[in-house]
Amino acid sequence: MVNFEEILSQVRTHVAGLDIAAIPFVSERAIADEFNINRSNARKILLQLEGEGLLECLPKRGYRKVDYSQTTMRTFYNIRIALEGEALRLAAVRAKREDILRLMLILDECETVIAEERYDEFPALDEDFHRALVLASRDAYLKKFVGMLVISNARGAVSKVPPELIKGAHNTHKEVFEALRKKDGELACKLLREKHFGSHDIDDLPYAPEKKTSNNIQG
């Protein structure tokens, strides 16, 4: 039996991929019919997605996918760097054993994926690593805000990435992890900030920053 979280994830993916011009509004009935759930659960899911920043509710009209098309990638990453930097500073003080173990497991899985050249699986692990860093901060607001950025900015997803950039990203992850384990939040934040933009293709931005030479995906 499919549980609520699985349905929520499916609806989230569905809504994120909607063409606003073709489907301007999302209704409880449409979601209930599409995913074979009752209206009550459809309402809960739409409220959840509104809270995540993926949808906005317009009185007497329904829910509409939020249009982030005018937000540049540079703005997106600058905000994310600031939020994740604060998360790292807090995590250096607050991280518990389970947070460290979670990060270690992700890094181990990354090692396996790289060793077996399953590079297409790395972007998801890259996102898992950054999500785990934020969770280690033990701060509910940071978790919510970073989650909204990840969900709302589908353009930030990494798909086909050269192996050398993947390996560079993984090496940066290991450096950040070691700094965090030593409770050096400032160093972890510096590593994130200095290597974050390295592998992203920012030439398409309306105002691109200078090129960096570090090889990284998220950093």
Short mmCIF file of C-alpha atoms in Angstrom, two decimals:
data_model
loop_
_atom_site.label_atom_id
_atom_site.label_comp_id
_atom_site.label_asym_id
_atom_site.label_seq_id
_atom_site.Cartn_x
_atom_site.Cartn_y
_atom_site.Cartn_z
CA MET A 1 0.00 0.00 0.00
CA VAL A 2 1.37 3.41 -0.97
CA ASN A 3 1.77 5.68 2.05
CA PHE A 4 1.08 9.39 2.32
CA GLU A 5 4.72 10.44 1.96
CA GLU A 6 5.07 8.48 -1.28
CA ILE A 7 1.94 10.09 -2.71
CA LEU A 8 3.17 13.50 -1.56
CA SER A 9 6.47 12.92 -3.38
CA GLN A 10 4.64 11.86 -6.55
CA VAL A 11 2.36 14.90 -6.48
CA ARG A 12 5.33 17.18 -5.77
CA THR A 13 7.14 15.86 -8.85
CA HIS A 14 3.94 16.15 -10.90
CA VAL A 15 3.33 19.77 -9.89
CA ALA A 16 6.97 20.76 -10.35
CA GLY A 17 6.76 19.59 -13.96
CA LEU A 18 3.53 21.40 -14.84
CA ASP A 19 3.49 23.95 -17.64
CA ILE A 20 1.95 27.04 -16.03
CA ALA A 21 0.66 28.30 -19.38
CA ALA A 22 -1.13 25.04 -20.17
CA ILE A 23 -2.34 24.23 -16.63
CA PRO A 24 -2.60 27.51 -14.69
CA PHE A 25 -4.44 26.06 -11.69
CA VAL A 26 -4.37 22.85 -9.66
CA SER A 27 -7.50 21.67 -7.87
CA GLU A 28 -8.15 19.21 -5.07
CA ARG A 29 -10.43 17.22 -7.38
CA ALA A 30 -7.81 16.99 -10.12
CA ILE A 31 -5.16 15.72 -7.71
CA ALA A 32 -7.60 13.31 -6.07
CA ASP A 33 -8.59 11.86 -9.46
CA GLU A 34 -5.06 11.77 -10.86
CA PHE A 35 -3.57 9.93 -7.87
CA ASN A 36 -6.63 7.97 -6.76
CA ILE A 37 -6.83 9.52 -3.29
CA ASN A 38 -9.67 11.16 -1.37
CA ARG A 39 -10.27 14.91 -1.36
CA SER A 40 -9.12 15.22 2.26
CA ASN A 41 -5.66 13.85 1.47
CA ALA A 42 -5.51 15.90 -1.72
CA ARG A 43 -6.19 19.01 0.36
CA LYS A 44 -3.45 18.08 2.85
CA ILE A 45 -0.96 17.58 0.03
CA LEU A 46 -1.77 20.90 -1.63
CA LEU A 47 -1.42 22.68 1.70
CA GLN A 48 1.94 20.98 2.21
CA LEU A 49 3.15 22.07 -1.22
CA GLU A 50 1.95 25.60 -0.53
CA GLY A 51 4.00 25.60 2.66
CA GLU A 52 7.03 24.39 0.70
CA GLY A 53 6.70 27.30 -1.72
CA LEU A 54 5.80 25.21 -4.75
CA LEU A 55 2.17 26.38 -4.88
CA GLU A 56 0.28 29.53 -3.97
CA CYS A 57 -3.42 29.64 -3.08
CA LEU A 58 -5.63 32.19 -4.82
CA PRO A 59 -9.03 32.73 -3.13
CA LYS A 60 -11.96 31.32 -5.15
CA ARG A 61 -9.60 30.21 -7.92
CA GLY A 62 -7.51 27.38 -6.48
CA TYR A 63 -3.81 26.64 -6.31
CA ARG A 64 -1.29 27.86 -8.82
CA LYS A 65 2.29 26.76 -9.34
CA VAL A 66 4.63 29.54 -8.21
CA ASP A 67 6.54 31.06 -11.12
CA TYR A 68 10.23 31.33 -10.30
CA SER A 69 11.28 31.99 -13.88
CA GLN A 70 12.42 35.53 -13.08
CA THR A 71 14.73 34.30 -10.33
CA THR A 72 18.22 33.86 -11.77
CA MET A 73 20.43 30.92 -10.93
CA ARG A 74 22.92 33.33 -9.39
CA THR A 75 20.29 34.61 -6.97
CA PHE A 76 19.25 31.06 -6.17
CA TYR A 77 22.76 29.90 -5.36
CA ASN A 78 23.73 33.04 -3.44
CA ILE A 79 20.72 32.54 -1.17
CA ARG A 80 21.41 28.85 -0.80
CA ILE A 81 25.09 29.44 0.04
CA ALA A 82 24.08 31.88 2.79
CA LEU A 83 21.52 29.48 4.27
CA GLU A 84 23.75 26.42 4.07
CA GLY A 85 26.66 28.39 5.49
CA GLU A 86 24.60 29.24 8.55
CA ALA A 87 23.52 25.60 8.75
CA LEU A 88 27.16 24.50 8.79
CA ARG A 89 28.05 26.91 11.57
CA LEU A 90 25.19 25.56 13.67
CA ALA A 91 25.90 21.93 12.74
CA ALA A 92 29.47 22.27 14.00
CA VAL A 93 28.00 22.87 17.44
CA ARG A 94 24.74 20.91 17.35
CA ALA A 95 25.36 17.86 15.14
CA LYS A 96 24.69 14.58 16.91
CA ARG A 97 26.16 11.14 16.29
CA GLU A 98 23.30 10.17 13.99
CA ASP A 99 23.91 13.27 11.84
CA ILE A 100 27.58 12.35 11.41
CA LEU A 101 26.66 8.75 10.60
CA ARG A 102 24.11 9.91 8.02
CA LEU A 103 26.74 12.00 6.26
CA MET A 104 29.26 9.14 6.39
CA LEU A 105 26.78 6.74 4.80
CA ILE A 106 26.08 9.19 1.98
CA LEU A 107 29.80 9.68 1.37
CA ASP A 108 30.36 5.92 1.35
CA GLU A 109 27.58 5.52 -1.20
CA CYS A 110 29.15 8.27 -3.31
CA GLU A 111 32.47 6.40 -3.23
CA THR A 112 30.75 3.28 -4.53
CA VAL A 113 28.89 5.14 -7.26
CA ILE A 114 32.09 6.80 -8.46
CA ALA A 115 34.15 3.60 -8.27
CA GLU A 116 31.54 1.76 -10.34
CA GLU A 117 31.18 4.75 -12.72
CA ARG A 118 27.44 5.06 -12.05
CA TYR A 119 27.74 8.81 -12.46
CA ASP A 120 24.08 9.41 -13.26
CA GLU A 121 23.27 8.47 -9.64
CA PHE A 122 25.55 11.11 -8.14
CA PRO A 123 23.34 14.22 -8.45
CA ALA A 124 20.70 12.70 -6.16
CA LEU A 125 23.39 11.77 -3.62
CA ASP A 126 24.84 15.26 -3.94
CA GLU A 127 21.44 16.68 -2.96
CA ASP A 128 21.14 14.13 -0.14
CA PHE A 129 24.49 15.29 1.25
CA HIS A 130 23.46 18.94 1.30
CA ARG A 131 20.11 18.06 2.84
CA ALA A 132 21.91 16.08 5.54
CA LEU A 133 24.16 19.07 6.29
CA VAL A 134 21.10 21.22 6.88
CA LEU A 135 19.44 18.56 9.03
CA ALA A 136 22.60 18.46 11.16
CA SER A 137 22.02 22.11 12.07
CA ARG A 138 18.94 21.02 14.04
CA ASP A 139 17.25 24.24 12.93
CA ALA A 140 13.67 23.93 11.70
CA TYR A 141 13.66 27.27 9.86
CA LEU A 142 16.80 26.50 7.89
CA LYS A 143 15.43 23.08 7.00
CA LYS A 144 12.22 24.67 5.70
CA PHE A 145 13.90 27.50 3.78
CA VAL A 146 16.52 25.31 2.09
CA GLY A 147 13.82 22.77 1.27
CA MET A 148 11.79 25.47 -0.45
CA LEU A 149 14.80 26.48 -2.55
CA VAL A 150 15.52 22.93 -3.62
CA ILE A 151 11.90 22.17 -4.49
CA SER A 152 11.09 25.43 -6.25
CA ASN A 153 14.18 25.72 -8.40
CA ALA A 154 13.98 22.75 -10.75
CA ARG A 155 16.43 24.51 -13.05
CA GLY A 156 19.12 23.90 -10.46
CA ALA A 157 19.00 20.14 -10.95
CA VAL A 158 22.20 18.56 -12.20
CA SER A 159 21.85 15.82 -14.82
CA LYS A 160 24.73 15.01 -17.15
CA VAL A 161 27.94 16.00 -15.39
CA PRO A 162 31.49 15.14 -16.49
CA PRO A 163 33.16 12.54 -14.22
CA GLU A 164 35.96 14.91 -13.26
CA LEU A 165 33.44 17.40 -11.87
CA ILE A 166 31.67 14.66 -9.95
CA LYS A 167 34.95 13.56 -8.40
CA GLY A 168 35.77 17.17 -7.54
CA ALA A 169 32.39 17.59 -5.86
CA HIS A 170 32.89 14.42 -3.86
CA ASN A 171 36.32 15.55 -2.70
CA THR A 172 34.82 18.85 -1.54
CA HIS A 173 32.08 16.96 0.31
CA LYS A 174 34.76 15.00 2.16
CA GLU A 175 36.62 18.19 3.09
CA VAL A 176 33.41 19.80 4.38
CA PHE A 177 32.59 16.66 6.36
CA GLU A 178 36.03 16.55 7.99
CA ALA A 179 35.76 20.22 8.95
CA LEU A 180 32.34 19.56 10.42
CA ARG A 181 33.54 16.54 12.35
CA LYS A 182 36.31 18.69 13.83
CA LYS A 183 33.61 21.21 14.79
CA ASP A 184 35.20 23.85 12.56
CA GLY A 185 32.08 25.52 11.20
CA GLU A 186 33.96 28.48 9.76
CA LEU A 187 36.23 26.27 7.65
CA ALA A 188 33.27 24.19 6.48
CA CYS A 189 31.46 27.38 5.49
CA LYS A 190 34.54 28.69 3.67
CA LEU A 191 34.88 25.47 1.67
CA LEU A 192 31.22 25.67 0.68
CA ARG A 193 31.43 29.33 -0.30
CA GLU A 194 34.67 29.15 -2.29
CA LYS A 195 33.92 25.99 -4.26
CA HIS A 196 30.15 26.18 -4.65
CA PHE A 197 29.88 27.73 -8.13
CA GLY A 198 32.71 25.75 -9.71
CA SER A 199 30.85 23.24 -11.86
CA HIS A 200 27.59 25.03 -12.54
CA ASP A 201 27.11 26.36 -16.06
CA ILE A 202 26.41 29.99 -15.28
CA ASP A 203 26.99 31.41 -18.76
CA ASP A 204 23.25 31.48 -19.35
CA LEU A 205 22.65 33.79 -16.42
CA PRO A 206 21.57 37.39 -17.17
CA TYR A 207 24.60 38.56 -15.15
CA ALA A 208 27.15 35.80 -14.70
CA PRO A 209 29.86 36.10 -12.05
CA GLU A 210 33.48 35.51 -13.02
CA LYS A 211 34.40 31.94 -13.82
CA LYS A 212 35.85 29.87 -11.01
CA THR A 213 38.43 27.17 -11.57
CA SER A 214 37.46 24.72 -8.82
CA ASN A 215 35.74 21.53 -9.93
CA ASN A 216 32.54 21.04 -8.02
CA ILE A 217 28.80 20.51 -8.25
CA GLN A 218 27.33 21.75 -5.01
CA GLY A 219 30.44 21.89 -2.84
#
